Coordinates of C-alpha atoms and ligand atoms in Angstrom, one line a residue:
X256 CA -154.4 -112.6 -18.8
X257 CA -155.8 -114.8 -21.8
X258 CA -154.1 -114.9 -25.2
X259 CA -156.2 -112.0 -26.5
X260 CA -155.6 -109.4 -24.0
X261 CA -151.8 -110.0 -24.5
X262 CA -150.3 -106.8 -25.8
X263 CA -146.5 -107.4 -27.6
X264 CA -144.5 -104.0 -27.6
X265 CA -142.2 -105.5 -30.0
X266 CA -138.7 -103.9 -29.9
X267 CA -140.2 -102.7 -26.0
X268 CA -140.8 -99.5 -27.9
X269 CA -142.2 -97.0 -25.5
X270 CA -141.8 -99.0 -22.5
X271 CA -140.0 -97.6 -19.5
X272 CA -138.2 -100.2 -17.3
X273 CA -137.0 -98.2 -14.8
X274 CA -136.2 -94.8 -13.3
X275 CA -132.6 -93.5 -14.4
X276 CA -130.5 -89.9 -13.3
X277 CA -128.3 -89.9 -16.1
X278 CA -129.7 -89.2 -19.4
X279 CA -132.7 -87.4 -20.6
X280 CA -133.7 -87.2 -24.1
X281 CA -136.6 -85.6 -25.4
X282 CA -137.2 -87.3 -29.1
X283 CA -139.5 -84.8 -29.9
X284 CA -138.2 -81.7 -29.1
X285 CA -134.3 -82.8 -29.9
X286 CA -132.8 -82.7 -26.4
X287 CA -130.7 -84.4 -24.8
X288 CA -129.3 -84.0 -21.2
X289 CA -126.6 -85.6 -19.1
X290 CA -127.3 -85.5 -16.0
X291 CA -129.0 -82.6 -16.5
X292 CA -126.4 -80.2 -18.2
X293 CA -127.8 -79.9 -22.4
X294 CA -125.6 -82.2 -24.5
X295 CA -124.9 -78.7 -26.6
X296 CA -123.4 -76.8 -23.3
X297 CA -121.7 -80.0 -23.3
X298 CA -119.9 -79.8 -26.4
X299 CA -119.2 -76.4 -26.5
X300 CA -117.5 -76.6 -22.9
X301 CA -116.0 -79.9 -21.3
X302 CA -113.3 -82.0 -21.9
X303 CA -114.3 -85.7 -22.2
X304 CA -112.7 -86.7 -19.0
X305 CA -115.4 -83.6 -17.4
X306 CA -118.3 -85.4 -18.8
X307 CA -116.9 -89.1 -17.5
X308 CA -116.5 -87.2 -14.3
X309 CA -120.3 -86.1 -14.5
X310 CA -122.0 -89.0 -15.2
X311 CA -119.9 -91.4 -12.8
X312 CA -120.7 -89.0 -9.5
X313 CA -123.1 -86.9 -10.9
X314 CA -122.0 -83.4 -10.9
X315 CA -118.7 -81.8 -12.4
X316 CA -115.8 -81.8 -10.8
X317 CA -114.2 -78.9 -9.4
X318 CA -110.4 -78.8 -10.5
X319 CA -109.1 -80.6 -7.9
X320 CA -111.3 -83.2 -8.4
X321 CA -110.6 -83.7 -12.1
X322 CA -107.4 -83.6 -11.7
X323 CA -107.3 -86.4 -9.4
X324 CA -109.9 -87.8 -11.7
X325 CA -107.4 -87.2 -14.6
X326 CA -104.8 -88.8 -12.6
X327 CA -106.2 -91.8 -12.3
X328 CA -107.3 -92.8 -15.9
X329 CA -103.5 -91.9 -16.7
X330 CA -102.4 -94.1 -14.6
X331 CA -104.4 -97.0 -15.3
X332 CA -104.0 -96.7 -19.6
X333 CA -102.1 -100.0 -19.6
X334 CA -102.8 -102.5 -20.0
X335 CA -101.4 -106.4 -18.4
X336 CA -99.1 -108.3 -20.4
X337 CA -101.4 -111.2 -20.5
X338 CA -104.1 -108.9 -22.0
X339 CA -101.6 -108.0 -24.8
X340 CA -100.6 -111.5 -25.4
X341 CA -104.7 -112.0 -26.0
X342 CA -104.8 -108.9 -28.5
X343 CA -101.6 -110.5 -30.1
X344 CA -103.6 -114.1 -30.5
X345 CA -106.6 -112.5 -31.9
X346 CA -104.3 -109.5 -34.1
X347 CA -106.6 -110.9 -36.9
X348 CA -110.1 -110.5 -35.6
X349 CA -112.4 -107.6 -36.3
X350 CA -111.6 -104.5 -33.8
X351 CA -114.9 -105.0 -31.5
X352 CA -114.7 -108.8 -31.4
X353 CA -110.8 -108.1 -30.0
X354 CA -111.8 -105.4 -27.7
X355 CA -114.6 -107.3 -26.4
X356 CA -112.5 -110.2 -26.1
X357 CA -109.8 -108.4 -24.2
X358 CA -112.4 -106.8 -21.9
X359 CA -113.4 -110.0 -21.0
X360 CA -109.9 -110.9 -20.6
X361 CA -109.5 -108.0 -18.2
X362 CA -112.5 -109.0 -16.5
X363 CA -110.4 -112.4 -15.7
X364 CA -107.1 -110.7 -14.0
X365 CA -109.1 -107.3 -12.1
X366 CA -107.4 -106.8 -9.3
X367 CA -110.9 -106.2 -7.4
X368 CA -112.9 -108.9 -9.8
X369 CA -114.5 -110.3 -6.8
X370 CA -115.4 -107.2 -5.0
X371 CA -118.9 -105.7 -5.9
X372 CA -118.6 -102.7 -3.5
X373 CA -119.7 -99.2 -5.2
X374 CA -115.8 -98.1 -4.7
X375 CA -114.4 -101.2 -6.3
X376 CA -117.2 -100.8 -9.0
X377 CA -115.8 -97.1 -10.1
X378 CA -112.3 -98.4 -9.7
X379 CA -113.2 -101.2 -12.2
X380 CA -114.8 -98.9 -14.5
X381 CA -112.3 -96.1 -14.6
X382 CA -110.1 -98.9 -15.2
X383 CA -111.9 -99.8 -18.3
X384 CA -112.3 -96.5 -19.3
X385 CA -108.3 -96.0 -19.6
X386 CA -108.1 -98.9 -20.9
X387 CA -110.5 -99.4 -24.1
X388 CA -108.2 -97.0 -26.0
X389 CA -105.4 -98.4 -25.2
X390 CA -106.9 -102.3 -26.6
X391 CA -108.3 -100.5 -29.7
X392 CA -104.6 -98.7 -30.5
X393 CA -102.3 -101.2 -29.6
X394 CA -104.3 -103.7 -31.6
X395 CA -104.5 -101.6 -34.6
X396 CA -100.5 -101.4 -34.5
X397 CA -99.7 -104.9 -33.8
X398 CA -102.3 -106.0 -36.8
X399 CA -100.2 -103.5 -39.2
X400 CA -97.1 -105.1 -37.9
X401 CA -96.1 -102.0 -36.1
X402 CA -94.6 -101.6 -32.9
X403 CA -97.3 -100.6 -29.8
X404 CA -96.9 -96.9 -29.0
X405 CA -97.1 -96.9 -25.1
X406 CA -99.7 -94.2 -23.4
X407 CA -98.2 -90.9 -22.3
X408 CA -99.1 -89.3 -18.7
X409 CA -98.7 -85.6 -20.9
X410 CA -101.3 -85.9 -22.8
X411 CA -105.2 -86.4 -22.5
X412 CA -107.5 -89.0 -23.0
X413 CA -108.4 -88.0 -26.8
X414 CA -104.9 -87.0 -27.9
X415 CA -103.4 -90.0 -26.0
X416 CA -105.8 -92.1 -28.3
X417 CA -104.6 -90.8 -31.5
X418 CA -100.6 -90.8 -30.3
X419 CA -101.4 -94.5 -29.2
X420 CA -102.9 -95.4 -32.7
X421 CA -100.7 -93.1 -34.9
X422 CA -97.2 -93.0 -33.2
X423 CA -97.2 -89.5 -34.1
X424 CA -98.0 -85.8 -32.3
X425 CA -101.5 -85.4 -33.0
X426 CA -102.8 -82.3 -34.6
X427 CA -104.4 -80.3 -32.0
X428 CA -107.9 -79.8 -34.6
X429 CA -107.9 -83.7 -35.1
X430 CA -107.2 -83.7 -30.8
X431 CA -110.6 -81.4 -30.5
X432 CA -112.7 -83.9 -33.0
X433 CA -112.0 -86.9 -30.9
X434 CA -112.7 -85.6 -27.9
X435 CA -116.0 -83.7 -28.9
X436 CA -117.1 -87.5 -30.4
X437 CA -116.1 -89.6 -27.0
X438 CA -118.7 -86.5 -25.5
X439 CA -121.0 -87.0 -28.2
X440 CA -120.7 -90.9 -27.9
X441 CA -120.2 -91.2 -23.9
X442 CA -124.1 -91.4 -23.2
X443 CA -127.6 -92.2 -23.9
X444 CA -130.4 -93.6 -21.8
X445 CA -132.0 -97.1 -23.0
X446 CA -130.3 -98.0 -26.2
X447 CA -129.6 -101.2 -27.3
X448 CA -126.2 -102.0 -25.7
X449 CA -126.5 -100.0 -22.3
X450 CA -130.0 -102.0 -22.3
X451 CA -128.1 -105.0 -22.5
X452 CA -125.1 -103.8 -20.0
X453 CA -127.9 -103.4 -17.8
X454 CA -130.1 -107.2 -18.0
X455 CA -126.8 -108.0 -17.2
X456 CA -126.0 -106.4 -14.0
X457 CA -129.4 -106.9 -13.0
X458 CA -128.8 -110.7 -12.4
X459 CA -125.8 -109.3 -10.3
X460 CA -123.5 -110.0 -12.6
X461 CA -119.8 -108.8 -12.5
X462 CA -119.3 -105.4 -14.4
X463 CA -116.8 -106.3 -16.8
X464 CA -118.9 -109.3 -17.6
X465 CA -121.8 -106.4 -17.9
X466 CA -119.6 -104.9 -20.4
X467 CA -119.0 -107.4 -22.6
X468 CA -122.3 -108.1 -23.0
X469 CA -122.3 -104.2 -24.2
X470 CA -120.2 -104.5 -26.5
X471 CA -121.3 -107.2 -28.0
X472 CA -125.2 -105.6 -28.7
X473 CA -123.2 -102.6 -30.3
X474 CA -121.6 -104.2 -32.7
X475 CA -124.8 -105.0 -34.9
X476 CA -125.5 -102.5 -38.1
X477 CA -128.8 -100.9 -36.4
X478 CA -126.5 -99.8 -33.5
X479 CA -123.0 -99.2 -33.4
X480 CA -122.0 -100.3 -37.1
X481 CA -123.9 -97.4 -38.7
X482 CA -120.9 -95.2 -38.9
X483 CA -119.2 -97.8 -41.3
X484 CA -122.4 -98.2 -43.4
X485 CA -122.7 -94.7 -44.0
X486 CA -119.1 -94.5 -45.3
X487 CA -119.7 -98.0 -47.6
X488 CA -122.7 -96.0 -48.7
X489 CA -120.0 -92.8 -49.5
X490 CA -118.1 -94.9 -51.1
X491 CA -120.9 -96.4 -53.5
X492 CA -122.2 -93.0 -54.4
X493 CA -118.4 -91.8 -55.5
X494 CA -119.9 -88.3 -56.7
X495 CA -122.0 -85.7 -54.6
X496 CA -124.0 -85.5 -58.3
X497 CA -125.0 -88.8 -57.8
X498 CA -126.3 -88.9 -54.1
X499 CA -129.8 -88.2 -54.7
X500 CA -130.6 -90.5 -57.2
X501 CA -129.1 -93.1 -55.4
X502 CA -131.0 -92.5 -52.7
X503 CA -134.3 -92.4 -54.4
X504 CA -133.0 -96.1 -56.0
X505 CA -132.5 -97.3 -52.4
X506 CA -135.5 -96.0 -50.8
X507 CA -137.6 -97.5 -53.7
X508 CA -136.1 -100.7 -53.3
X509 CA -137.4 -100.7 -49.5
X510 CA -134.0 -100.5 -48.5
X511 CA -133.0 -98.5 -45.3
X512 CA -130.6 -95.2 -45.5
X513 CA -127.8 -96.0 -42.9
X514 CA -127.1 -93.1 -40.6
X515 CA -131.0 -92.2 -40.4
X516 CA -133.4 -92.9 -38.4
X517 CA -134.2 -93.4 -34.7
X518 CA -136.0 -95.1 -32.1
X519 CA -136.5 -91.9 -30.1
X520 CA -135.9 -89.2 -31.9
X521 CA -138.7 -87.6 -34.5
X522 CA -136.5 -84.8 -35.2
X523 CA -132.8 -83.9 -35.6
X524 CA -130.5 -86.2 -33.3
X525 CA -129.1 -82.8 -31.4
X526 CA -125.5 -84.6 -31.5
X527 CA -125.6 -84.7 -35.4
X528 CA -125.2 -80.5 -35.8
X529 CA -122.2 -80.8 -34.1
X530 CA -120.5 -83.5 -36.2
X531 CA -122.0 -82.0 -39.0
X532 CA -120.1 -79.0 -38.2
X533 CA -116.6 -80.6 -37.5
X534 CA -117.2 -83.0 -40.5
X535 CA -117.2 -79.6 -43.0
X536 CA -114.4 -78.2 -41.0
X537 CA -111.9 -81.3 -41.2
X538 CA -112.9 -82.0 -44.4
X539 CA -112.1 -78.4 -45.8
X540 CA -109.2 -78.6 -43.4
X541 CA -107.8 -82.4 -44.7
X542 CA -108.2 -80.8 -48.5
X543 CA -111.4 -83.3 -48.8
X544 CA -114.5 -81.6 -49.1
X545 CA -115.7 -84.5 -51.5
X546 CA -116.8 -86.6 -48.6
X547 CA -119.0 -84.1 -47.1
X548 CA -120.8 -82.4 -49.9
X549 CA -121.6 -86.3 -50.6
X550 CA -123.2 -86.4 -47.0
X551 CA -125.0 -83.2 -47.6
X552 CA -126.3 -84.2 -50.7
X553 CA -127.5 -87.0 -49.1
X554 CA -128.9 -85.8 -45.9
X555 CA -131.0 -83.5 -48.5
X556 CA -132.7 -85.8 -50.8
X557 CA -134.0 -87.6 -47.2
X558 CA -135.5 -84.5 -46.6
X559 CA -139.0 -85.7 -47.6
X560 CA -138.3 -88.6 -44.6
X561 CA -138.5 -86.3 -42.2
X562 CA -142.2 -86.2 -42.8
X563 CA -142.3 -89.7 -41.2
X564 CA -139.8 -88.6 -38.6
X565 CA -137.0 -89.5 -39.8
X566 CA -133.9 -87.3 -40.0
X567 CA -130.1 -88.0 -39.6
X568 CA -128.6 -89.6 -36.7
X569 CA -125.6 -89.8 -34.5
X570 CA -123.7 -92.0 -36.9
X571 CA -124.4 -90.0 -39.9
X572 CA -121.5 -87.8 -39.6
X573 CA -119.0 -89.9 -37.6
X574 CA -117.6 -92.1 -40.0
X575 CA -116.6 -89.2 -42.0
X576 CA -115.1 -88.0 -39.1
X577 CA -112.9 -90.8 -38.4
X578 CA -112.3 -91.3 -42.1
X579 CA -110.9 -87.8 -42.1
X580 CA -108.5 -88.2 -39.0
X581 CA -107.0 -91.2 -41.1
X582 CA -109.0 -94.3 -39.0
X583 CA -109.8 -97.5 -40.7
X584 CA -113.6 -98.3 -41.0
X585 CA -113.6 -100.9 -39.0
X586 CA -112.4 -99.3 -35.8
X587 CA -115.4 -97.2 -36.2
X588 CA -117.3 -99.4 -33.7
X589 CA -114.1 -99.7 -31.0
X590 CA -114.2 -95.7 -31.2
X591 CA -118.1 -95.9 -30.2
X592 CA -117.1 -97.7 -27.5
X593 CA -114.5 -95.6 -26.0
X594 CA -117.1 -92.9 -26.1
X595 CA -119.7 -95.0 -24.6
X596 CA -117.7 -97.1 -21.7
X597 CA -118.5 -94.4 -19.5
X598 CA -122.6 -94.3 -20.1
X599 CA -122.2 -98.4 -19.8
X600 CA -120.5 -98.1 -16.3
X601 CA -122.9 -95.4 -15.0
X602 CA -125.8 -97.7 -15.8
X603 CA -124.2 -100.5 -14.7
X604 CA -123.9 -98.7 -11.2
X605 CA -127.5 -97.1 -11.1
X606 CA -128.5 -100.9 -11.7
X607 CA -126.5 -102.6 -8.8
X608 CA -127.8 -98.9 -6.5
X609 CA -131.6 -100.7 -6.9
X610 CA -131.5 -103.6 -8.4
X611 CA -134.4 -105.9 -9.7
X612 CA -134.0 -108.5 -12.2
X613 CA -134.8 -107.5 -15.6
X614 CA -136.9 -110.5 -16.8
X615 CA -139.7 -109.4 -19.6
X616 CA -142.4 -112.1 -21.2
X617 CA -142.4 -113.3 -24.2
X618 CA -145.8 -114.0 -25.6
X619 CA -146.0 -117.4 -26.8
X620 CA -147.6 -118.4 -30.4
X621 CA -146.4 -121.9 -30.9
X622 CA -148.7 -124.9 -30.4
X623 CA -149.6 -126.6 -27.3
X624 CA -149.3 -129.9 -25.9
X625 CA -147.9 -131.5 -28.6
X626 CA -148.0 -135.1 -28.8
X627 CA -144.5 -136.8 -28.1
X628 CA -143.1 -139.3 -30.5
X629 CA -140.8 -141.7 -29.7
X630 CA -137.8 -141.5 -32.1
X631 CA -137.8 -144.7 -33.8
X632 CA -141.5 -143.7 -35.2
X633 CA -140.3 -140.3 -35.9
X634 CA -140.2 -139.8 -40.1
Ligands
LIG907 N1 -134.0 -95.4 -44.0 C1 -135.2 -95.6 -44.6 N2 -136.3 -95.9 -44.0 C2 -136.2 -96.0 -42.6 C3 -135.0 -95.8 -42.0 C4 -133.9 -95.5 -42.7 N3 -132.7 -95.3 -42.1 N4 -135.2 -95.9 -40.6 C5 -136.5 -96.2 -40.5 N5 -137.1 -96.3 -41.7 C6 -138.5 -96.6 -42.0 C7 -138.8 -98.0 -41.9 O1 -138.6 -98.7 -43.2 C8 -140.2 -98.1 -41.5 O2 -141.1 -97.7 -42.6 P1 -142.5 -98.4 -42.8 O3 -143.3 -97.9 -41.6 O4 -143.0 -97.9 -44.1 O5 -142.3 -99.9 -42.7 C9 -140.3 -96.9 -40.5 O6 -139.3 -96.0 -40.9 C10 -140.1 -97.3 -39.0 O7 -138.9 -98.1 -38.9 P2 -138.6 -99.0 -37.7 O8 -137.5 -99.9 -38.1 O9 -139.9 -99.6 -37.2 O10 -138.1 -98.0 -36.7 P3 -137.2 -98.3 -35.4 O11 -137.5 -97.3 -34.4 O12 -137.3 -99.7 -35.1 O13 -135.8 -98.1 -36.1 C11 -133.5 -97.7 -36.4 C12 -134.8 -97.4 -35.6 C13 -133.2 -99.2 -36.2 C14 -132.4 -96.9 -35.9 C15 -133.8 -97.4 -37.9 O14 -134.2 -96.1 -38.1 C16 -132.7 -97.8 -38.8 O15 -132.6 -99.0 -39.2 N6 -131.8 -96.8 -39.2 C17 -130.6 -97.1 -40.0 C18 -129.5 -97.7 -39.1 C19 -128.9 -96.6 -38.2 O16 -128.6 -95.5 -38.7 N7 -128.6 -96.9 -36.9 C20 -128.0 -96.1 -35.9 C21 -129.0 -95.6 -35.0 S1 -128.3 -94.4 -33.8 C22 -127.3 -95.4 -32.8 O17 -127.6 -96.5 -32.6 C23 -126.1 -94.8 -32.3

């Protein structure tokens, strides 16, 4: 093909790669579907441990099956001492850069590190999937000088998390929030970092190695770090009067809206109504409604975005979330990832099922055949 006929999809928007089972979104229309099942029946319905269930073997469990499935995240929350002793060395690193480091620690010490089978590749990822909470909490103690709060077998993924990071009974309303985000959070087709998890499995690479290549492509601001922008952003605006001429200050200043936007939706991200919904409930409930009439007033004065598609996103309403159950902005990103392990691992699987190596072009616009120079007659 000559240099003319060359056509860049920069960003590889609209380009499919491959086929996938696991996630279907409609950007248009607002749908998305795990596994076939409507994100909204979803979230009205399963536990998160129902939905890790459904996208790892690709149909719900009965009860017998979850509760085996149950058992075995339990048993695997935690974590080896040499993996605390890592999450001790790095106490003063930013949450992702610990948890990614700590997975990759992991990824050092699996017991079935060398084993690619399909069994020891779910036993690796439920592994992680116990685990990630576990990193995130016990490093948020040991950072605040705190004792760790071990797991508990009594309680379930979501309200294990918050007894792990709080050291207190979780509130059963704060309990439901966590796990409707981890559902919210657990999967979604192509983007950025599940891309990523999967170039790297498809040079065959291990899956915790997979993972931390995840990770790592979720921490950036366009991804996984919108959820703390949005709440910087709160912060900056201080009073739900001000919102809207803030915004029109930003958006003439070419300056991008954090929390809106997507690369596949054109209409309402369908996960955003139901934070938007738990983010007026815990913030009535928490006796700080401030927050999200701020959001609101926001989310409003974009309204005349939406005629260039774009309207509020996943990240939107999560930080205010967090920021109501009392999490630090910075673990924002580490509580993505919880969510998401689960979508990584069931890419990472679909990958190794039919593998080719994911190898795109680049189309080169440098110059050709330069002339060398040797050093001394370089000036
Ligand atoms: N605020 C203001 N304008 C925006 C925004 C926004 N949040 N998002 C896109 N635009 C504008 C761009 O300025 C551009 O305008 P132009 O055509 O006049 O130059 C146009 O919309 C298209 O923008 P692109 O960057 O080309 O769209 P892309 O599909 O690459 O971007 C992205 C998607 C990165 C998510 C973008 O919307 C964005 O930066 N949003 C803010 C960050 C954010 O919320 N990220 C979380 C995404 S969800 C997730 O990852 C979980």
């Amino acid at each position: 093909m000559s240099a003319e006929q060359v056509i860049v999809n920069k960003g590889l928007e609209g380009i499919y790669f491959d086929n996938t089972s696991i996630c279907h979104i409609d950007g248009q229309r607002g749908i998305l579907l795990y596994r076939g099942y409507n994100i909204h029946d979803l979230a009205s319905n399963a536990t998160y441990e129902e939905v890790c269930y459904l996208l790892l073997y690709d149909r719900l469990p009965t009860k017998d099956e979850l509760d085996q499935f149950d058992a075995a995240l339990k048993e695997n929350r935690n974590l080896p001492s040499a993996v605390m002793d890592v999450i001790y060395a790095f106490k003063d690193g930013h949450p992702t850069d610990v948890l990614r480091t700590a997975v990759s620690a992991l990824g050092t010490i699996d017991p079935d590190v060398k084993d690619m089978s399909l069994e020891a590749n779910l036993r690796k990822g439920i592994r992680l999937i116990a685990q990630f909470p576990t990193i995130v909490a016990a490093h948020e103690r040991i950072r605040k000088g705190l004792d760790f709060t071990p797991p508990r077998e009594d309680l379930s993924h979501a309200a294990n998390f918050l007894w792990m990071l709080k050291g207190e009974e979780p509130d059963p309303d704060a309990v439901r929030a966590m796990d409707l985000d981890f559902i919210l959070h657990a999967e979604h087709s192509s983007n950025a970092s599940t891309f990523t998890a999967r170039v790297a499995a498809s040079t065959l690479a291990d899956l915790h190695s997979s993972v931390v290549a995840a990770i790592s492509a979720l921490k950036g601001p366009l991804h996984g770090g919108a959820a703390e922008a949005v709440m910087e952003m709160v912060e900056a605006i201080g009073e739900p009067e001000r919102a809207e001429g803030w915004v029109q200050e930003q958006l003439a200043a070419k300056k991008r809206i954090m929390g809106f936007g997507h690369r596949v939706y054109k209409t309402e991200d369908p996960r955003a109504r139901h934070l938007r919904e738990l983010s007026k409930i815990l913030g009535e409930k928490y006796g700080e409604p401030k927050t999200f009439q701020i959001l609101q007033n926001i989310e409003k004065a974009m309204e005349p975005m939406r005629a260039k598609g774009i309207y509020v996103n996943v990240d939107f309403y999560a930080g205010s979330i967090y920021h109501y159950l009392g999490i630090p902005a910075d673990l924002y990103i580490p509580i993505f990832a919880i969510g998401r392990i689960v979508g990584w691992v069931a890419h990472i699987l679909e990958q190794y099922s039919d593998n080719r190596l994911i190898r795109p072009l680049l189309h080169y616009v440098g110059p050709m055949e330069r002339q060398w120079v040797f050093i001394e007659q370089r000036s």
